[in-house]
Short mmCIF file of C-alpha atoms in Angstrom, two decimals:
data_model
loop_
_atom_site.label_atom_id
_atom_site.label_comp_id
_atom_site.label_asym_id
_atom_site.label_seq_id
_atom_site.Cartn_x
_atom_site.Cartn_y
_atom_site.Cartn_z
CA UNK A 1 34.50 -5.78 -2.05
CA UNK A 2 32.51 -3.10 -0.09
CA UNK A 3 29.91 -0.78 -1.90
CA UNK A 4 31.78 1.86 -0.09
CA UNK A 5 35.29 0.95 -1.22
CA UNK A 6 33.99 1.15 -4.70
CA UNK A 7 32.70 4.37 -4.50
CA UNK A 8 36.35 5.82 -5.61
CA UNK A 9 36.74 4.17 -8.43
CA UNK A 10 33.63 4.37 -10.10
CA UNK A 11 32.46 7.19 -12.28
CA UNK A 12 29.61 9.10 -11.36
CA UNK A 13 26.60 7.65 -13.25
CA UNK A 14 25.32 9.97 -16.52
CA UNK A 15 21.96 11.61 -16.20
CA UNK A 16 18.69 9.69 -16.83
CA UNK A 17 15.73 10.91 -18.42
CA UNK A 18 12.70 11.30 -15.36
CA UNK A 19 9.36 12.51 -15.99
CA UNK A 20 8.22 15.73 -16.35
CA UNK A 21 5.91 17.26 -13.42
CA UNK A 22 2.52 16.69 -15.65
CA UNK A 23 3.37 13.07 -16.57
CA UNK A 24 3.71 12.72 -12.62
CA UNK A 25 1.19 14.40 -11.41
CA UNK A 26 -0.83 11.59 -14.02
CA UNK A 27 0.53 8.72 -12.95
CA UNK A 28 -0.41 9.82 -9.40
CA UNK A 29 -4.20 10.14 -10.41
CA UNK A 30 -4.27 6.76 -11.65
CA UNK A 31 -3.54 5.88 -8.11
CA UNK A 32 -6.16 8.21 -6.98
CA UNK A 33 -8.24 5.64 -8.68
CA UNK A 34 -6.92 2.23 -7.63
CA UNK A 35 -6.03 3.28 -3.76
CA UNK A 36 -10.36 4.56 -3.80
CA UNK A 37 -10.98 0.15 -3.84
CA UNK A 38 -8.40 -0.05 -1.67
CA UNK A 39 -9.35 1.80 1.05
CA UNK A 40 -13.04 1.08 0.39
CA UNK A 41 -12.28 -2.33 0.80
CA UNK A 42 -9.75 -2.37 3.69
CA UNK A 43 -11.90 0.53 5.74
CA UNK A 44 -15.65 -0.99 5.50
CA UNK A 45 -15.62 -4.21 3.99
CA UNK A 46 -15.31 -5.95 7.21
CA UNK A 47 -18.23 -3.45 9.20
CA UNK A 48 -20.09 -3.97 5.83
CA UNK A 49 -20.24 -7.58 6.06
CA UNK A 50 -20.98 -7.43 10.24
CA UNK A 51 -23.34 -5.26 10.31
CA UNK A 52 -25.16 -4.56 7.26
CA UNK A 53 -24.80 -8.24 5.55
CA UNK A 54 -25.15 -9.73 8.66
CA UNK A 55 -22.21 -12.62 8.41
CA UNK A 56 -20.36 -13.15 11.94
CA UNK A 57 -16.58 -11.17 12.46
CA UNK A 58 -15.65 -15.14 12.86
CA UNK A 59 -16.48 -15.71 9.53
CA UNK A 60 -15.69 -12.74 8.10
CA UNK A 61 -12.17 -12.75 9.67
CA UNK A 62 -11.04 -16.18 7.98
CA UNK A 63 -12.50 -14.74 4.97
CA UNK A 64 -9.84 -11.88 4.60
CA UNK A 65 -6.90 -13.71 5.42
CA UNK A 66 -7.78 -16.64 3.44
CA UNK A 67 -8.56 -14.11 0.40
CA UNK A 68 -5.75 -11.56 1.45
CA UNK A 69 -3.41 -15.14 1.29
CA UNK A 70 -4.52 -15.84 -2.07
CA UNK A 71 -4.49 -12.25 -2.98
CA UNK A 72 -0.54 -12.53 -2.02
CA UNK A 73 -0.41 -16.05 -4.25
CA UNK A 74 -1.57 -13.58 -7.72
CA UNK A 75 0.36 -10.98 -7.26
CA UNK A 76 3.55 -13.43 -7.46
CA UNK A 77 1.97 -14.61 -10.56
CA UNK A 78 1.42 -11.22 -11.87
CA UNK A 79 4.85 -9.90 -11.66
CA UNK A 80 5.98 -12.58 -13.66
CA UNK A 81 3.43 -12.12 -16.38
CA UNK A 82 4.10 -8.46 -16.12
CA UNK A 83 8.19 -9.08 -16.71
CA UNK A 84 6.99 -11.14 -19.90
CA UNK A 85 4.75 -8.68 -21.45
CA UNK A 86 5.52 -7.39 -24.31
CA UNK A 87 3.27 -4.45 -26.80
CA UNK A 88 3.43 -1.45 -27.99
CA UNK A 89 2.45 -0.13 -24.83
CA UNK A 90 5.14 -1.58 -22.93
CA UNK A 91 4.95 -4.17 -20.27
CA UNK A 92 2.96 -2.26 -18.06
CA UNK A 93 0.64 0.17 -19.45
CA UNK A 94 -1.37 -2.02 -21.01
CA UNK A 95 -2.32 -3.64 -18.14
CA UNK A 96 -4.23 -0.53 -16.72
CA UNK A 97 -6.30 0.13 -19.72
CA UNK A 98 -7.27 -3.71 -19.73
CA UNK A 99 -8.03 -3.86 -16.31
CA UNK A 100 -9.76 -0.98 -14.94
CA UNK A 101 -13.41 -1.88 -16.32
CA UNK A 102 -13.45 -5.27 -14.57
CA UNK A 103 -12.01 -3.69 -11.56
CA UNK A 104 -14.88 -0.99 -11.38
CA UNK A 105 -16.99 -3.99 -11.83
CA UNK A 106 -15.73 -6.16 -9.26
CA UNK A 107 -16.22 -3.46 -6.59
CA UNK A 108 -19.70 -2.81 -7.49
CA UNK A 109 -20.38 -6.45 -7.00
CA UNK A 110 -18.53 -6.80 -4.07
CA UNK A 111 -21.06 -3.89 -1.97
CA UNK A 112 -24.10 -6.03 -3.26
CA UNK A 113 -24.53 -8.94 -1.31
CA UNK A 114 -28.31 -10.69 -2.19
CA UNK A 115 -30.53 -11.05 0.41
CA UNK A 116 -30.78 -14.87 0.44
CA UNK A 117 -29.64 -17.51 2.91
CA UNK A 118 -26.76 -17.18 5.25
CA UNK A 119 -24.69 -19.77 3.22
CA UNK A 120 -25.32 -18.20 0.00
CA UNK A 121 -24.20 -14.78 1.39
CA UNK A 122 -20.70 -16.56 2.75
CA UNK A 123 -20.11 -18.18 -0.84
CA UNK A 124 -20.83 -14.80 -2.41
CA UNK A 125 -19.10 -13.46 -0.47
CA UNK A 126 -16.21 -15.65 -1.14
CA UNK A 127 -16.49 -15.58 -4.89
CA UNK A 128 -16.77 -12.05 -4.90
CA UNK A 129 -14.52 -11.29 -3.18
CA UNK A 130 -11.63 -13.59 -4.52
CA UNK A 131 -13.01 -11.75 -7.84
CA UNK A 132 -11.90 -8.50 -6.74
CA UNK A 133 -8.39 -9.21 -5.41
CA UNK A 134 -7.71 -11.18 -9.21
CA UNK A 135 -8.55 -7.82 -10.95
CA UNK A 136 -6.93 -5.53 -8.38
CA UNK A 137 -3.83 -7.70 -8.82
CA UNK A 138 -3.44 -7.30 -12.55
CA UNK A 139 -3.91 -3.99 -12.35
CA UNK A 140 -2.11 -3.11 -9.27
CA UNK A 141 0.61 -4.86 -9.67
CA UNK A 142 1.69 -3.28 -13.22
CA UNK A 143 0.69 0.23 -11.72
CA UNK A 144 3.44 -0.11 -9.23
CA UNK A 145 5.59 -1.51 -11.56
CA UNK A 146 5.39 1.72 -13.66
CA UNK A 147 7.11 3.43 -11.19
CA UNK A 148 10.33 1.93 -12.12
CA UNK A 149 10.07 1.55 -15.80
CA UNK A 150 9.32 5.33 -15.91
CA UNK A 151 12.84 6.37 -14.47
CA UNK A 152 15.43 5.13 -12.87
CA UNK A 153 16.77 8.60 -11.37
CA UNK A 154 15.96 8.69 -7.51
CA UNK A 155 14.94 11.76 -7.44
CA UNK A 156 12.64 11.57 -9.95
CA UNK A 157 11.07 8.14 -8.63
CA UNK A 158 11.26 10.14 -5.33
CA UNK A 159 9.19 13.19 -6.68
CA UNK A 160 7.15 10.75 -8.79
CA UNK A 161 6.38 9.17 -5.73
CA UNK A 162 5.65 12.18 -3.48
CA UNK A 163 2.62 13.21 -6.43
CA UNK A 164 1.32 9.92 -5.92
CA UNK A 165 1.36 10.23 -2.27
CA UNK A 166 -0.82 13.21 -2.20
CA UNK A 167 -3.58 11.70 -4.63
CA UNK A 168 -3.15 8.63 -2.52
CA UNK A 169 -3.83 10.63 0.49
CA UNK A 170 -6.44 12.63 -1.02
CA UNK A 171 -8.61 9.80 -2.33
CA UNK A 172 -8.08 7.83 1.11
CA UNK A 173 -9.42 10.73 3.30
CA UNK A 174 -12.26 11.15 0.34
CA UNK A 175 -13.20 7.62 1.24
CA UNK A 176 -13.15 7.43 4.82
CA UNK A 177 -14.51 10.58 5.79
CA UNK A 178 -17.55 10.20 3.07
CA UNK A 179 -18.18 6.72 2.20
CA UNK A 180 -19.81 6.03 5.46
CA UNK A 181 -21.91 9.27 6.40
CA UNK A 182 -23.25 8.95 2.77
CA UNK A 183 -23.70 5.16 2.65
CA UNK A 184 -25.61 6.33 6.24
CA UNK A 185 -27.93 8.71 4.81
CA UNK A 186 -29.22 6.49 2.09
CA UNK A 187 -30.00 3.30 3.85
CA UNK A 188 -28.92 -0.04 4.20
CA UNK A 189 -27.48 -2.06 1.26
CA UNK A 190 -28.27 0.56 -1.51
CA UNK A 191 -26.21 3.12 0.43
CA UNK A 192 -23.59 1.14 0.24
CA UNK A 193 -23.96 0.39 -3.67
CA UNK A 194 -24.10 3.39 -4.87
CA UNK A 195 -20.69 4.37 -2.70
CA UNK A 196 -19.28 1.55 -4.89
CA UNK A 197 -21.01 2.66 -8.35
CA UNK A 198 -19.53 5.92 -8.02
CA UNK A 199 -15.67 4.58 -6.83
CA UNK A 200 -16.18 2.68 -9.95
CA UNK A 201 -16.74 5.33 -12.45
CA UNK A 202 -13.29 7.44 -10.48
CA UNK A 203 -11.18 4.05 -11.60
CA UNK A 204 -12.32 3.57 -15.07
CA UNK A 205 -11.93 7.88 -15.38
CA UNK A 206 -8.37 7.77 -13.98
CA UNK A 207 -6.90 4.44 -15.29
CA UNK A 208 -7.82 6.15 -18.89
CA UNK A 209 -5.76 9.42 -17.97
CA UNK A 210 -3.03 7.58 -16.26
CA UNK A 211 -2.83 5.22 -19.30
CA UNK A 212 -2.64 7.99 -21.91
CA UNK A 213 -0.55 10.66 -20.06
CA UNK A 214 2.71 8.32 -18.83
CA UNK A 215 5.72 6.40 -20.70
CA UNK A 216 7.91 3.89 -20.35
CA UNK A 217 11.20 4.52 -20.18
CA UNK A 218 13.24 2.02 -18.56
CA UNK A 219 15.06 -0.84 -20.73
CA UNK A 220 16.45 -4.12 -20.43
CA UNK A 221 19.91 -3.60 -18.94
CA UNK A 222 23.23 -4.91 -21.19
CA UNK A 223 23.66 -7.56 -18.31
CA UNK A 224 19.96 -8.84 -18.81
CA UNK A 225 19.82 -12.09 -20.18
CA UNK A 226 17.97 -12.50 -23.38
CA UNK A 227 15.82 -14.79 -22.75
CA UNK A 228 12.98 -13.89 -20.08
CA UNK A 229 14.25 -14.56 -16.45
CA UNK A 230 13.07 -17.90 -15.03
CA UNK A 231 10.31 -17.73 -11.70
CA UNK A 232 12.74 -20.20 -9.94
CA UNK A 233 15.64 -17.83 -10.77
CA UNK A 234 14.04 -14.61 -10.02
CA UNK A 235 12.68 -15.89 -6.66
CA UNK A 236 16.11 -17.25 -5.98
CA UNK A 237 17.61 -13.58 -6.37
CA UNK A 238 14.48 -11.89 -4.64
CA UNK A 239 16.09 -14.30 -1.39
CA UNK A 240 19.47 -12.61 -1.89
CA UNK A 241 18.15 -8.85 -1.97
CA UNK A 242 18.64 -8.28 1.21
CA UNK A 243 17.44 -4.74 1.11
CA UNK A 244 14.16 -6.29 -0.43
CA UNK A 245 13.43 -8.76 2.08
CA UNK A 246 13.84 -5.85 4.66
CA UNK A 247 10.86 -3.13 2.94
CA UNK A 248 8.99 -6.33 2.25
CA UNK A 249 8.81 -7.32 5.80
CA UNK A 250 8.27 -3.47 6.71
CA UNK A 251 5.38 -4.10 4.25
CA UNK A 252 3.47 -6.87 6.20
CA UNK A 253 3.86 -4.82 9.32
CA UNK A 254 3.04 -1.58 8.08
CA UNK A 255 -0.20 -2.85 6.52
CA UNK A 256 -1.53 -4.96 9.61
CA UNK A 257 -1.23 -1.75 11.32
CA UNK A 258 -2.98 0.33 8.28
CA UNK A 259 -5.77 -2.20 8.32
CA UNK A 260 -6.37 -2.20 12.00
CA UNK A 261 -6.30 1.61 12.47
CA UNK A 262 -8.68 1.89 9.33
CA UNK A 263 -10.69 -1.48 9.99
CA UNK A 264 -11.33 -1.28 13.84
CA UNK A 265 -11.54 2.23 14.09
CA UNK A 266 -15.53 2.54 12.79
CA UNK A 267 -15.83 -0.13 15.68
CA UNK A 268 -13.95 1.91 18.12
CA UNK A 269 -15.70 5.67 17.52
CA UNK A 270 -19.24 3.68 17.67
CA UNK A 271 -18.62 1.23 20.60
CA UNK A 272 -15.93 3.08 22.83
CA UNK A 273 -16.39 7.09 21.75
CA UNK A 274 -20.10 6.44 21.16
CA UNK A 275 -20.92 7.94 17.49
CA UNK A 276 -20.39 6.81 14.41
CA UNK A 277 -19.65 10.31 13.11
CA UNK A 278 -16.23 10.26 15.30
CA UNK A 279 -14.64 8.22 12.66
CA UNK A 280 -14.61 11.02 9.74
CA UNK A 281 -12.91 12.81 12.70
CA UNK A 282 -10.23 10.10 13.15
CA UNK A 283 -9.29 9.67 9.48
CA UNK A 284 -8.87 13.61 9.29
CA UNK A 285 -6.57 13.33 12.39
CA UNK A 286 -4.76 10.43 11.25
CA UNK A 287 -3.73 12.41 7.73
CA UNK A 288 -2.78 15.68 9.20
CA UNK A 289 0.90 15.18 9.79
CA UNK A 290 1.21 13.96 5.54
CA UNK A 291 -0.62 16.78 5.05
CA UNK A 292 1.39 19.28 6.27
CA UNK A 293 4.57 17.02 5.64
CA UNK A 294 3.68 17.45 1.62
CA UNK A 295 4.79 21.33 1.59
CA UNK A 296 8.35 20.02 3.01
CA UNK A 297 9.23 16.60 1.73
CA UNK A 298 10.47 17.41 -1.24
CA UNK A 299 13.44 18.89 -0.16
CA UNK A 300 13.97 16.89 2.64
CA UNK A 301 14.40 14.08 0.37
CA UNK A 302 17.00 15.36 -1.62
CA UNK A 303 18.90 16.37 1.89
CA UNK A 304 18.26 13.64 4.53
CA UNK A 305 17.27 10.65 2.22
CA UNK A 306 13.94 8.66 2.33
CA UNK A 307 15.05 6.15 4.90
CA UNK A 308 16.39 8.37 7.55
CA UNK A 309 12.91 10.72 7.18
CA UNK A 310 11.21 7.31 7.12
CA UNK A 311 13.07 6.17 10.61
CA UNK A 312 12.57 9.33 12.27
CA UNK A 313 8.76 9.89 11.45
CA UNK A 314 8.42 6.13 12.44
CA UNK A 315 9.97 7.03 15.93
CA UNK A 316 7.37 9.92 15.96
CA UNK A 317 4.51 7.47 15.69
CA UNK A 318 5.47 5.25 18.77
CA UNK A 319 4.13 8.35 20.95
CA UNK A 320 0.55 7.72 19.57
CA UNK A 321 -1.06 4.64 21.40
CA UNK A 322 0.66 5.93 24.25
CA UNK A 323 -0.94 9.29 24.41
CA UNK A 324 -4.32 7.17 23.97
CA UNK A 325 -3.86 5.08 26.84
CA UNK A 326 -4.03 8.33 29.11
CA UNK A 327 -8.07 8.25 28.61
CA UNK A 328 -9.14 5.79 25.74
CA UNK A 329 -12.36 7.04 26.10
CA UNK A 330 -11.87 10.69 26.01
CA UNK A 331 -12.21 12.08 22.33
CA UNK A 332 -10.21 14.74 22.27
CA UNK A 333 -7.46 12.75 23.67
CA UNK A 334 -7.94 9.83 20.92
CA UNK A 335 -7.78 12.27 18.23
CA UNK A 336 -4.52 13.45 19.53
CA UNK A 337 -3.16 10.59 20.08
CA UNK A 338 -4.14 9.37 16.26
CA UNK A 339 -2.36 13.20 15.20
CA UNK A 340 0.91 11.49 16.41
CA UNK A 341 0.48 8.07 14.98
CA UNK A 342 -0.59 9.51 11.84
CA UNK A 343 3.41 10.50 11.43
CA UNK A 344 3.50 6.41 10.26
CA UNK A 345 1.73 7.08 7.24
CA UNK A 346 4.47 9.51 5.88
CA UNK A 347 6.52 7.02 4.32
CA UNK A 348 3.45 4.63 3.19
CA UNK A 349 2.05 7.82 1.23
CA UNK A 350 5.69 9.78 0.59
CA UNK A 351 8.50 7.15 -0.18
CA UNK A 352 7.79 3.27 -0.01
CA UNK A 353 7.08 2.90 -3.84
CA UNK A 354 10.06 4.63 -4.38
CA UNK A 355 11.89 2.62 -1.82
CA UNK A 356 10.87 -0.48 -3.13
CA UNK A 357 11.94 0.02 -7.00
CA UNK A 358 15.48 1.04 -5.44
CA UNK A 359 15.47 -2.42 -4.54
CA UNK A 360 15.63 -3.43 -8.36
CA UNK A 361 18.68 -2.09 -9.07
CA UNK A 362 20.75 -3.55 -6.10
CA UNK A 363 18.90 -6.75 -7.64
CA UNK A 364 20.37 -6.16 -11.04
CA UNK A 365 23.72 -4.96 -9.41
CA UNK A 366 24.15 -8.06 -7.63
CA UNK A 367 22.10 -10.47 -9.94
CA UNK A 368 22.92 -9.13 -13.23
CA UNK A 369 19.53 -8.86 -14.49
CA UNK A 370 16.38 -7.12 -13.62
CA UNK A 371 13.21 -8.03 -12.46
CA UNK A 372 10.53 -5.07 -11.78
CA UNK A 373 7.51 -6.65 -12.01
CA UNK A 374 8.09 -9.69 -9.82
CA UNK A 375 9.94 -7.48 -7.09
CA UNK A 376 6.65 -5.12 -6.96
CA UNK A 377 4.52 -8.16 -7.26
CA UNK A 378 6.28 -9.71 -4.12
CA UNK A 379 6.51 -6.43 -1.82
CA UNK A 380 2.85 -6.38 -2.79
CA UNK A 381 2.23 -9.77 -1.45
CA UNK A 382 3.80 -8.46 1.79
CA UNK A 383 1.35 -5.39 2.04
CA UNK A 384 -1.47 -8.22 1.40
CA UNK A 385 -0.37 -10.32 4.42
CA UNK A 386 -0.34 -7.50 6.37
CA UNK A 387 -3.63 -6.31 4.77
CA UNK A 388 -5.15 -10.00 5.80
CA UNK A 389 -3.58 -10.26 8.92
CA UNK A 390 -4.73 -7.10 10.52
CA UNK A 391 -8.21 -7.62 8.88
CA UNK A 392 -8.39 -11.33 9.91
CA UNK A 393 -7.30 -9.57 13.05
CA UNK A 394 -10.53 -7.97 13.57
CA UNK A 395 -12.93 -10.71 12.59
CA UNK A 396 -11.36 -12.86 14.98
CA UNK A 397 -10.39 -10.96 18.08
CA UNK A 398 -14.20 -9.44 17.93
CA UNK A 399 -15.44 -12.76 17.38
CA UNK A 400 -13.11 -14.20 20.90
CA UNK A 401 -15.08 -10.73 22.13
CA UNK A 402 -18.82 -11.73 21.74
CA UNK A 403 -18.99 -9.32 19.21
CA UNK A 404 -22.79 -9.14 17.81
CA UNK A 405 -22.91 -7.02 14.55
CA UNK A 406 -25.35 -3.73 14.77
CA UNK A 407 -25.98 -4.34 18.64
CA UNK A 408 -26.54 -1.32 20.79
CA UNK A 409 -24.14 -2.11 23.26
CA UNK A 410 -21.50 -4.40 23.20
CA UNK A 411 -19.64 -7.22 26.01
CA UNK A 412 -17.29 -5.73 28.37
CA UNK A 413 -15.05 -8.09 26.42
CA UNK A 414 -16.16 -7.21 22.96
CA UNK A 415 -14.54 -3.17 23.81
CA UNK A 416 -11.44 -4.63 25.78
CA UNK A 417 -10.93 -6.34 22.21
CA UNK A 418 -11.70 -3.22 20.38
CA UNK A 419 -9.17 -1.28 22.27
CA UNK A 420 -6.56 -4.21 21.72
CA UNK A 421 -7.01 -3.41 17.87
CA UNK A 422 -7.27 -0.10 17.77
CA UNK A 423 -4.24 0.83 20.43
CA UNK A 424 -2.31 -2.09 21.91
CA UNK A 425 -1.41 -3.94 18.97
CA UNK A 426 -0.49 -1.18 16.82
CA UNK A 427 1.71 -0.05 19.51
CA UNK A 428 3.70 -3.35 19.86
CA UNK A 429 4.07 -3.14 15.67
CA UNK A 430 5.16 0.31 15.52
CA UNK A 431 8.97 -0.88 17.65
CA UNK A 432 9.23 -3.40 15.00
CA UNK A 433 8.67 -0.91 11.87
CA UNK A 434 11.67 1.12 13.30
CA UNK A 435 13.55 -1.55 13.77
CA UNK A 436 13.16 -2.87 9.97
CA UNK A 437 13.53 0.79 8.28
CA UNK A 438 16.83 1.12 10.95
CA UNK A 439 18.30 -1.81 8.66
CA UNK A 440 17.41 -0.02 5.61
CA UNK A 441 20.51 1.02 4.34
CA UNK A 442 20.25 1.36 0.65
CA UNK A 443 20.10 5.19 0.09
CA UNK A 444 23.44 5.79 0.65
CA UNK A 445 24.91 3.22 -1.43
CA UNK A 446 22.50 3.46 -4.19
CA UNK A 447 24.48 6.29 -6.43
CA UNK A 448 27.39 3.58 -6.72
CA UNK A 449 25.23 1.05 -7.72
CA UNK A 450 23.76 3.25 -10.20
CA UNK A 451 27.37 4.30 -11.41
CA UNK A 452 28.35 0.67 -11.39
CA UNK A 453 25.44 -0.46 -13.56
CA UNK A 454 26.01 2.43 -16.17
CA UNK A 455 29.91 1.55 -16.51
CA UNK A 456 28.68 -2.25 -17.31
CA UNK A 457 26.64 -1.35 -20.41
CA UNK A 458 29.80 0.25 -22.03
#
């Protein structure tokens, strides 16, 4: 039988307990924290490696995707452990507060390669690397995870979601408009070490806040089984979530095109616009429309739904790499043309956390048992394959280029490839994120689910 032809004969669901505004405004800082390594990462590893380290983009391309890859493999692994954790923290929580040390840690490391052979860079390079992605997993992975156990009223995952959005946003557009002008004005490899000192010292100071200010909520259902849920079996029901498999792939899309805009664009105000200091510009530009869009979304929500405001901003976007191609060289018309695209990062910032933990309970509706952990764990591995695809991306196309790391000028070829990352390959993915989110159909069926899951537990 239909969801639809349900909806008649089901009760409406009783009210859940949701957060209140300071417990959400919390959880978002401990994001504020854990998106800073993110976007560090994602935004400069690959220039830091080119040009300050001095490894080749070839190189350095395999390296992300092979790591990103692997980065995908944990997280798998970590939503199970997460599902089987049990304290007096919850299954969650306690994760953060373990975690967030070696994670400041890890990213310190990472920004301080040794000056010693060319091989002994690439292996550290490696091992650091794969270093960082295992403690970003563990504590990423329960972080998202949260989300769900704290609530499982819509709105309030909705609102809990927008909070996090704007100290996501905030501590993105800290990063990329300061990282590199202050890494700049100390020199060389200490610049960039102390960039990564002081991210570390935000994510131990957050994680702590985070950990003490939220709560878990969110029990094991009357359906659940008893015993905890089998990998084989909770990969086997993953398959049949069909609205899962949808924000997953919108996941791997929507991050190759995050990590070229935010990866090739330091290449592309240097090489094409000619300064540097254009890319502070371009990460402004790129945030303006969630910027205003935070003084309306709220409502809009609770109106329109997060997948038709995630369709229509998506649409939006398309407009972007177009307006670019008018003069790809022209500033002003590039930083327009980024306002417009910028309209994609609405949902990433606004709603896809949200959107994702939906996806539990038409899991548990049609499964009988839930799973939040390894479904957060496995839409993360899709915004790691994107992550390692767009930054593999870069290594390789500007390797196919003749890119040569810190050169004044670069190979005709070298820009043609820097304009294929930074406009003609984010236009060709932005058709296929509308096309996923137009499949997305779970808002409107989600309140009978809800009210179908409640009348099971009496």
């Amino acid at each position: 039988m239909m969801l639809e032809a349900k909806q008649e004969k089901l009760k409406p669901a009783q009210a859940v307990e949701r957060p209140g505004t300071k417990e959400m405004l919390n959880y978002g800082l401990g994001f504020f924290g854990i998106i800073l390594v993110w976007t560090l990462v994602g935004s400069f590893l690959t220039f830091y490696y080119t040009d300050v380290a001095g490894i080749s983009a070839g190189v350095v391309g395999t390296l992300m995707l092979v790591a990103r890859l692997f980065d995908g493999v944990t997280d798998i692994g970590m939503g199970t452990v997460v599902d089987r954790t049990k304290s007096k923290h919850g299954k969650a929580r306690p994760w953060i507060i373990w975690m967030t040390l070696p994670l400041a840690i890890a990213t310190i490391m990472l920004f301080t390669v040794p000056d010693i052979s060319m091989t002994g860079k690439i292996i550290y390079a490696y091992i650091t690397y794969i270093l960082l992605i295992l403690v970003y997993t563990a504590i990423s992975i329960p972080y998202k995870t949260l989300l769900g156990l704290m609530t499982q009223d819509q709105q309030g995952r909705s609102m809990t979601n927008v909070y996090t959005g704007i100290f996501t946003m905030s501590s993105t557009l800290l990063v990329m408009t300061m990282a590199q002008p202050l890494a700049s004005a100390i020199g060389g490899q200490l610049g960039w070490t102390v960039v990564a000192v002081l991210a570390g010292i935000i994510i131990v100071t957050t994680s702590i806040i985070a950990f003490r200010a939220t709560k878990e909520r969110v029990g094991t259902s009357s359906t659940q089984p008893k015993d905890d849920v089998p990998l084989n079996l909770g990969l086997k029901a993953l398959m049949t979530n069909k609205y899962w498999l949808i924000i997953t792939a919108y996941c791997v899309v929507t991050y190759t095109v995050n990590a070229l805009l935010t990866g090739a664009g330091l290449y592309y105000a240097i090489y094409v616009l000619g300064s540097g200091t254009y890319f502070s510009l371009i990460s402004l530009a790129l945030f303006i429309p969630s910027i205003i869009c935070f003084f309306f979304i709220a409502p809009l929500i609770k109106r329109y739904g997060k997948r038709n405001i995630a369709l229509v901003v998506s649409v939006i976007a398309i407009f972007g790499p177009l307006v670019k191609l008018i003069d790809p060289t022209n500033a002003t018309v590039f930083l327009a043309g980024t306002v417009i695209q910028g309209f994609s990062l609405i949902p990433v910032l606004t709603l896809l956390y949200a959107m994702i933990n939906d996806t539990n309970e038409y899991g548990e509706w049609k499964n009988g048992f839930r799973t939040e952990g390894l479904i957060n764990s496995a839409a993360s591995f899709g915004m790691k394959v994107g992550t390692g695809v767009g930054s593999a991306l870069i290594g390789w196309l500007l390797a196919f280029g003749g890119y040569v790391g810190a050169a004044n000028e670069q190979s005709t070829m070298a820009i043609t490839m820097i304009l294929t990352l930074n406009i003609y390959l984010p236009l060709a993915l932005c058709f296929l994120q509308v096309f996923l989110l137009w499949m997305y159909k779970l808002d409107r069926n989600y309140p009978i689910i809800l009210a179908e899951l409640e009348q099971r537990k009496v």
